[in-house]
Amino acid sequence: MGQHEHVRVAVIGSGFGGLGAAVRLRREGITDFVVLERADSVGGTWRDNSYPGCACDVPSHLYSFSFAPNPDWPRTFSGQRHIRAYLEHVTDTFGLRPHLRFRHEVTMMTWDNDALRWRIETTRGTLTADVVVSATGPLSDPKIPDIPGLASFEESGGRVFHSARWDHDYDLAGKRVAVIGTGASAIQIVPSIQPEVGRLTLFQRTPAWVMPRMDRPITGAERWLHRQLPFTGKARRGLLWGIRELQVSAFTKRPAELGLVESIAKANMARAIKDPALRAKLTPSYRIGCKRILLSSDYYPALARPNVDVVASGLAEVRGRTLVAADGTEAEVDAVIFSTGFHVTDMPIAERVVGADGITLAEAWKDGMEALRGATAAGFPNWMTIIGPNTGLGNSSMILMIESQLNYMADYLRQLDVLDRQGGRAALAARPSAVAAWNRRVQTRMERTVWKSGGCDSWYLDANGRNTTLWPGTTSEFRRATRSVDLSEYEVVRVREGAAAR
């Protein structure tokens, strides 16, 4: 990459969002773009998360692009290896390799008010771009809690790593292992490593609701049918989508209807957990759906095994090789695996984006993330994000939301092209009033949802207790809201008279 390279669009990240953006740009006839990726391959979270048992909790045929169906998914819920291979396939099928810039971690993006361009500094050089599409995703930067004494554990020879940075060189066989957390990664890791470790101690701050995982191999006949008659794959996808659309009202308007789902989850637990004391530890006190509903048919059986201990308290302190829970329970272990999630409401990339007023996106979002239609932020012209604030889902496929945002991105660029032809280079800046109005509507709707009223503290909520993560409606509603850009919600910014073009 040349020191002074300039492109029309710079895409940050090469997961589903970044690759989807790249495909859409090419389909719109835009080839003057790059995809900046800090790692050495595509895949995003499906590259980074390679822990034992890693798999998706959304059905395979719904967890893929509508424009790139895969008739050969091997299971109804695909594993990490197959999803990563799918993303490599998309990269090759749509000719994205020439646009990729691996090992180009973005260190700073600064808006130039005079040139109406973004100056992007990376670990391998600097470039400029008219438009930035940030697709780093909320599940990209692991979050490890600040535990007093953790350094002493490593100093004593213990091994520590996060589920998203799995240490494949460390042999867990026969070891005493602690898993911290009970989220989506933990319920996959625990049954995967339980048979080989000597002892497994699970530190559970809050129990999760776990539903049976209705996973099975997709038969050769099914795959043949989807290859020969593509409409059958589309029909399968449509059915999966429709079922989830019908479920949305229970999450967003009538949480009391989720009681039946709770009874199914309790039955799932009761089948495997016969010890009343252990069952009490594992039974949540909040409404199902308030935190993400997890899917597993082997998590509870693993917890019932004799080499597993469940500590119903969070990790509070480390003393050498001894882990101490908040309730005083102690466990001596050889390795600590943090399954403690990611920086979702405080994404580190926000500290590297400097807008028109000279402040970072992190500073602009200090009271909570806000973006117009989940895409653009006030004070940051020609910058948009994929999987932005309030675009997450609690029960369906994020690929549906990504594709809606790609529609918005495409129209945003079309509008810019028209403005450029009319009066020279232009930028679109989201009006603060439009961003505020959109956010008010979203947050008003959020109050009725199970995520706000269900009685839990989840990673969906920011430090102020606001849900800035999820979308409080159907994917159809979001698709309509992002079909096109409403120019009344934006200010058109032109090159200032006398400013030097660069």
XYZ file of C-alpha atoms in Angstrom:
502
model
C 0.000 0.000 0.000
C 1.531 3.317 -1.063
C 2.098 6.073 1.439
C -0.321 8.394 -0.373
C -2.882 5.929 -1.689
C -6.423 7.287 -1.951
C -9.584 5.209 -2.364
C -13.246 5.959 -2.658
C -14.153 3.607 0.213
C -12.121 2.010 3.000
C -13.780 -0.951 4.716
C -12.428 -1.875 8.149
C -12.609 -5.575 9.008
C -13.155 -8.755 6.989
C -15.795 -10.659 8.895
C -19.377 -11.034 7.670
C -19.912 -7.266 7.745
C -16.717 -6.312 5.936
C -16.944 -9.014 3.281
C -20.628 -8.265 2.761
C -19.769 -4.589 2.265
C -17.046 -5.518 -0.235
C -19.411 -7.707 -2.243
C -22.062 -4.984 -2.284
C -19.548 -2.355 -3.399
C -18.538 -4.473 -6.357
C -22.169 -5.151 -7.234
C -22.759 -1.388 -7.180
C -19.923 -0.974 -9.665
C -17.490 0.443 -7.106
C -14.050 -1.147 -7.372
C -11.972 1.669 -5.888
C -11.945 0.334 -2.352
C -9.800 -1.596 0.108
C -10.611 -3.864 3.028
C -8.222 -3.252 5.918
C -7.780 -6.298 8.156
C -5.538 -6.488 11.230
C -5.127 -10.266 11.022
C -3.642 -12.379 8.232
C -6.876 -13.899 6.922
C -10.578 -13.177 6.589
C -13.243 -14.414 8.976
C -13.580 -11.926 11.813
C -15.001 -13.524 14.933
C -15.181 -16.887 13.116
C -11.440 -16.727 12.584
C -10.597 -15.580 16.098
C -12.849 -17.979 17.994
C -11.385 -21.422 17.462
C -12.016 -22.879 20.916
C -13.159 -26.511 21.281
C -16.830 -26.884 20.412
C -17.159 -23.455 18.791
C -20.340 -23.350 16.711
C -23.173 -21.036 15.737
C -26.493 -20.938 17.580
C -28.375 -19.777 14.472
C -29.408 -22.395 11.872
C -26.903 -22.680 9.031
C -29.254 -21.788 6.181
C -30.201 -18.562 7.933
C -26.631 -17.755 8.943
C -25.402 -17.075 5.418
C -25.787 -14.313 2.853
C -28.949 -14.384 0.765
C -26.781 -13.650 -2.291
C -24.402 -16.530 -1.495
C -26.486 -19.550 -0.423
C -24.586 -22.642 0.637
C -26.413 -25.883 -0.225
C -23.667 -27.958 1.389
C -23.899 -27.006 5.055
C -23.038 -30.239 6.909
C -25.178 -29.645 10.004
C -28.298 -27.710 10.930
C -26.079 -25.642 13.270
C -22.648 -25.202 11.730
C -19.332 -25.248 13.506
C -16.633 -22.592 13.374
C -14.525 -24.442 10.811
C -17.326 -24.616 8.261
C -18.428 -21.020 8.770
C -14.873 -19.793 8.311
C -14.560 -21.905 5.153
C -17.807 -20.343 3.898
C -16.352 -16.844 4.331
C -13.200 -17.859 2.452
C -15.479 -19.197 -0.296
C -17.382 -15.901 -0.467
C -14.077 -14.041 -0.702
C -12.977 -16.090 -3.706
C -16.364 -16.353 -5.429
C -16.851 -12.579 -5.514
C -13.254 -11.686 -6.374
C -12.423 -9.863 -3.162
C -8.757 -10.901 -2.792
C -7.304 -7.919 -4.715
C -9.035 -5.525 -2.311
C -7.776 -7.146 0.902
C -4.948 -5.592 2.931
C -3.940 -8.065 5.631
C -1.964 -7.061 8.740
C -3.159 -3.482 8.307
C -4.501 -2.681 11.762
C -6.081 0.755 11.874
C -4.404 2.889 14.535
C -6.246 6.155 13.826
C -8.884 7.561 11.474
C -9.104 11.354 11.303
C -11.614 13.425 9.329
C -10.117 16.250 7.272
C -12.642 19.099 7.196
C -10.844 20.868 4.355
C -10.333 17.937 2.002
C -13.540 16.111 3.040
C -11.597 12.905 3.409
C -10.595 10.441 6.066
C -6.911 10.055 6.824
C -6.392 6.458 7.906
C -3.230 5.424 9.698
C -2.444 1.727 9.840
C 0.404 -0.373 11.129
C 1.666 -0.630 7.537
C 1.174 2.851 6.169
C -1.283 5.687 5.685
C -4.018 6.226 3.114
C -7.013 8.478 2.571
C -10.602 7.616 1.732
C -13.736 9.550 0.852
C -15.890 7.156 2.884
C -15.136 4.770 5.730
C -17.278 1.694 6.405
C -16.364 0.346 9.827
C -17.159 -3.355 10.065
C -15.026 -4.319 13.033
C -18.012 -5.860 14.798
C -18.911 -5.874 18.505
C -17.440 -9.341 19.142
C -13.870 -8.577 18.153
C -12.020 -7.355 21.253
C -12.017 -9.828 24.183
C -12.901 -8.549 27.628
C -10.954 -9.884 30.606
C -12.063 -8.544 33.999
C -9.518 -6.852 36.224
C -9.054 -9.542 38.875
C -6.750 -8.708 41.796
C -3.752 -11.027 41.861
C -4.198 -12.443 38.352
C -0.585 -11.631 37.528
C 0.543 -13.831 40.423
C -1.182 -16.811 38.804
C 0.888 -16.479 35.652
C 4.026 -15.796 37.660
C 3.496 -19.114 39.448
C 3.408 -20.961 36.131
C -0.347 -21.006 35.540
C -1.755 -20.461 32.063
C -4.378 -17.778 31.329
C -6.201 -17.108 28.071
C -9.534 -15.872 26.714
C -11.878 -18.112 24.784
C -11.408 -15.891 21.711
C -7.623 -16.279 21.907
C -7.454 -20.014 22.530
C -4.018 -21.388 23.324
C -3.860 -24.472 21.106
C -0.311 -25.235 22.262
C -1.427 -25.804 25.843
C -2.403 -29.393 26.618
C -5.398 -29.493 28.964
C -5.230 -33.253 29.496
C -5.278 -34.058 33.194
C -5.050 -30.393 34.203
C -7.092 -28.557 36.810
C -8.953 -25.972 34.749
C -11.170 -23.051 35.707
C -13.688 -21.623 33.257
C -14.832 -18.112 34.135
C -18.269 -17.211 32.832
C -21.425 -18.963 31.660
C -22.131 -17.328 28.307
C -22.386 -18.762 24.811
C -18.722 -19.752 24.559
C -18.559 -21.305 28.042
C -21.466 -23.686 27.434
C -19.655 -24.978 24.351
C -16.210 -25.151 25.939
C -17.239 -26.937 29.152
C -18.640 -30.139 27.551
C -15.825 -30.148 24.976
C -12.974 -30.161 27.495
C -14.649 -31.912 30.451
C -13.739 -35.457 29.351
C -10.013 -34.672 29.080
C -9.282 -32.384 32.030
C -8.479 -33.695 35.472
C -10.839 -31.305 37.210
C -12.998 -28.488 35.893
C -14.259 -25.642 38.065
C -16.897 -23.362 36.582
C -17.167 -19.904 38.146
C -20.726 -18.774 37.525
C -21.681 -15.234 38.398
C -25.149 -15.579 36.855
C -26.748 -18.814 35.584
C -28.000 -18.925 32.016
C -31.219 -20.219 30.536
C -30.251 -23.144 28.291
C -32.562 -24.676 25.716
C -31.980 -28.011 23.936
C -29.859 -27.699 20.818
C -31.797 -29.402 18.029
C -28.713 -30.105 15.955
C -28.272 -32.946 13.465
C -26.311 -33.762 10.325
C -27.913 -32.499 7.105
C -28.366 -35.580 4.956
C -26.803 -36.082 1.566
C -30.300 -36.150 0.051
C -31.096 -32.736 1.520
C -27.851 -31.263 0.221
C -28.447 -32.770 -3.222
C -31.945 -31.287 -3.287
C -30.676 -27.813 -2.356
C -27.986 -28.011 -5.070
C -30.310 -29.227 -7.803
C -33.340 -27.134 -6.831
C -32.052 -23.902 -5.262
C -35.562 -22.714 -4.445
C -35.751 -25.448 -1.785
C -32.828 -23.869 0.047
C -34.527 -20.475 -0.194
C -37.743 -21.990 1.142
C -35.877 -23.523 4.075
C -34.251 -20.185 4.831
C -37.607 -18.421 4.537
C -39.242 -20.815 6.990
C -36.450 -20.374 9.531
C -36.727 -16.605 9.154
C -40.520 -16.558 9.463
C -40.559 -18.588 12.678
C -38.150 -16.150 14.292
C -40.094 -13.117 13.110
C -43.177 -14.493 14.853
C -41.207 -14.876 18.092
C -40.148 -11.224 18.243
C -43.284 -9.846 19.916
C -42.711 -12.039 22.987
C -39.271 -10.478 23.442
C -40.246 -6.905 22.622
C -43.869 -6.464 23.719
C -45.160 -9.377 25.797
C -42.348 -10.926 27.879
C -44.901 -12.803 30.013
C -45.481 -15.095 27.025
C -41.968 -16.460 27.516
C -43.083 -18.478 30.532
C -43.724 -21.547 28.369
C -40.180 -21.321 27.019
C -38.888 -21.222 30.594
C -40.668 -24.483 31.362
C -38.944 -26.141 28.392
C -35.565 -24.881 29.620
C -36.260 -26.183 33.137
C -37.184 -29.575 31.738
C -33.955 -29.583 29.744
C -32.052 -29.008 32.977
C -34.021 -31.538 35.005
C -33.265 -34.343 32.547
C -29.534 -34.057 33.240
C -29.223 -32.453 36.680
C -30.640 -34.760 39.368
C -28.940 -33.100 42.343
C -31.416 -30.533 43.778
C -28.594 -28.361 45.137
C -26.871 -28.164 41.770
C -30.171 -27.562 40.027
C -30.828 -24.639 42.362
C -27.434 -23.153 41.491
C -28.164 -23.408 37.788
C -31.707 -22.003 37.827
C -31.859 -18.311 36.846
C -33.960 -15.853 38.817
C -34.693 -13.607 35.835
C -37.103 -13.949 32.929
C -35.831 -16.090 30.073
C -34.669 -13.925 27.171
C -33.396 -11.105 29.385
C -29.920 -12.473 28.721
C -29.221 -14.354 25.508
C -30.939 -17.751 25.457
C -28.274 -20.419 25.006
C -28.568 -23.696 23.116
C -26.927 -26.905 24.295
C -27.804 -30.522 24.838
C -24.509 -31.498 26.471
C -23.768 -28.589 28.826
C -25.900 -29.841 31.734
C -24.741 -33.471 31.387
C -21.139 -32.229 31.557
C -21.834 -30.246 34.743
C -23.228 -33.399 36.348
C -19.986 -35.316 35.843
C -17.911 -36.120 38.960
C -14.861 -34.099 37.831
C -16.822 -30.837 37.565
C -17.523 -28.269 40.283
C -19.889 -25.343 39.875
C -19.096 -22.297 41.993
C -22.199 -20.118 42.058
C -20.197 -16.931 42.508
C -17.950 -14.758 40.383
C -14.163 -14.831 40.572
C -13.027 -12.147 43.019
C -9.324 -12.703 43.673
C -6.327 -14.821 42.718
C -3.640 -15.893 45.183
C -0.925 -17.661 43.268
C -2.535 -20.848 41.941
C -5.617 -20.413 44.143
C -8.750 -18.796 42.755
C -11.096 -17.203 45.281
C -14.765 -16.577 44.509
C -16.812 -13.697 45.877
C -18.472 -16.117 48.313
C -15.091 -17.294 49.624
C -14.964 -20.600 47.740
C -11.415 -21.532 46.758
C -10.078 -23.677 43.925
C -6.501 -24.515 43.058
C -6.050 -24.745 39.295
C -3.431 -24.981 36.557
C -5.196 -22.956 33.875
C -7.795 -20.189 33.728
C -10.014 -19.776 30.667
C -11.950 -16.520 30.546
C -15.280 -16.801 28.726
C -16.170 -13.266 29.683
C -17.279 -11.803 26.392
C -16.175 -8.715 24.510
C -16.023 -4.931 24.601
C -19.470 -4.434 23.065
C -20.769 -1.110 24.408
C -17.249 0.333 24.675
C -15.665 -0.821 21.426
C -11.943 0.074 21.308
C -12.208 1.136 17.640
C -14.223 4.155 18.826
C -11.085 5.549 20.465
C -9.383 5.570 17.056
C -11.972 7.610 15.139
C -11.590 11.411 15.252
C -14.485 13.372 13.773
C -15.167 16.825 12.386
C -15.031 18.506 15.809
C -11.694 16.945 16.730
C -13.144 14.555 19.292
C -13.072 10.781 19.186
C -16.110 8.611 18.662
C -15.505 7.249 22.165
C -15.821 10.781 23.557
C -18.943 11.428 21.497
C -20.423 8.202 22.842
C -19.318 8.688 26.454
C -22.955 8.706 27.595
C -23.902 5.784 25.366
C -23.653 4.722 21.739
C -26.046 6.377 19.290
C -26.195 6.061 15.519
C -28.829 7.067 12.992
C -30.501 3.874 11.757
C -27.623 2.001 13.380
C -25.212 3.354 10.764
C -24.042 6.974 11.064
C -22.994 9.126 14.022
C -23.367 12.882 14.456
C -20.057 14.680 13.939
C -18.529 11.948 11.771
C -19.212 12.704 8.100
C -18.906 9.963 5.481
C -18.383 7.376 8.214
C -20.737 4.512 8.779
C -20.708 1.307 10.733
C -22.020 -2.183 10.080
C -23.569 -3.812 13.161
C -23.734 -0.447 14.871
C -25.683 0.614 17.955
C -29.064 -1.076 18.430
C -28.735 -3.436 15.481
C -28.155 -6.655 17.439
C -30.693 -9.452 17.701
C -31.781 -11.668 20.548
C -33.345 -14.480 18.551
C -32.400 -14.407 14.875
C -29.545 -14.089 12.388
C -27.327 -11.029 12.314
C -26.744 -11.633 8.610
C -30.263 -10.303 8.022
C -29.366 -7.065 9.788
C -26.043 -6.798 7.982
C -27.731 -7.087 4.598
C -30.180 -4.340 5.567
C -27.287 -2.086 6.508
C -25.618 -2.879 3.202
C -28.749 -1.580 1.456
C -28.383 1.648 3.422
C -24.674 1.865 2.613
C -25.340 1.402 -1.092
C -27.929 4.200 -1.189
C -25.653 6.436 0.913
C -22.951 6.110 -1.740
C -25.455 6.692 -4.554
C -26.592 9.910 -2.880
C -22.971 11.025 -2.518
C -22.340 10.376 -6.205
C -25.324 12.533 -7.169
C -24.154 15.339 -4.886
C -20.617 15.124 -6.279
C -21.929 15.493 -9.846
C -24.142 18.407 -8.884
C -21.593 20.606 -7.169
C -18.233 18.991 -6.587
C -17.067 16.716 -3.822
C -19.488 16.472 -0.915
C -19.922 14.682 2.369
C -23.009 13.662 4.310
C -23.100 14.425 8.021
C -25.863 12.965 10.175
C -27.823 15.761 11.846
C -27.623 15.562 15.661
C -31.377 16.128 15.813
C -32.011 13.150 13.518
C -29.695 10.897 15.524
C -31.371 11.973 18.771
C -34.878 11.458 17.368
C -34.016 7.972 16.095
C -32.444 7.010 19.403
C -35.444 8.284 21.396
C -37.758 6.096 19.353
C -35.541 3.070 19.827
C -35.111 3.576 23.567
C -38.836 4.221 24.087
C -39.628 0.900 22.434
C -36.852 -0.746 24.442
C -38.617 -0.125 27.765
C -41.245 -2.784 27.010
C -38.748 -5.464 26.052
C -37.638 -8.433 28.135
C -34.070 -7.086 27.913
C -35.070 -4.099 30.049
C -37.874 -5.558 32.156
C -36.655 -9.137 32.639
C -34.702 -8.517 35.843
C -31.125 -9.190 34.704
C -27.881 -7.357 34.104
C -26.558 -8.367 30.686
C -23.848 -7.403 28.210
C -26.621 -5.794 26.165
C -26.620 -2.884 28.635
C -24.042 -0.114 28.823
C -22.583 1.435 31.969
C -25.675 3.644 32.301
C -28.076 0.715 32.105
C -29.261 1.537 28.574
C -29.639 -1.183 25.977
C -27.541 0.237 23.151
C -26.959 -3.174 21.606
C -30.233 -4.743 20.432
C -32.920 -3.821 17.930
C -36.395 -3.756 19.575
C -38.313 -4.980 16.563
C -38.423 -7.427 13.674
C -35.800 -7.753 10.971
C -38.515 -6.742 8.484
C -38.996 -3.446 10.294
C -35.282 -2.773 10.212
C -35.120 -3.645 6.517
C -37.802 -1.041 5.811
C -36.070 1.562 7.993
C -32.786 1.157 6.124
C -34.070 0.736 2.588
C -32.861 4.195 1.566
C -31.216 7.334 2.908
C -33.485 10.227 3.886
C -31.433 13.307 2.974
C -33.464 15.432 5.395
C -31.654 13.565 8.180
C -28.278 14.743 6.859
C -26.400 17.945 6.292
C -24.619 18.201 2.958
C -21.062 19.379 3.551
C -19.075 20.962 0.711
C -15.395 21.835 0.372
C -15.010 25.234 1.969
C -14.094 28.106 -0.289
C -10.343 28.643 -0.261
C -9.575 25.212 1.203
C -6.771 23.445 -0.601
C -7.701 20.228 -2.361
C -5.489 17.325 -1.384
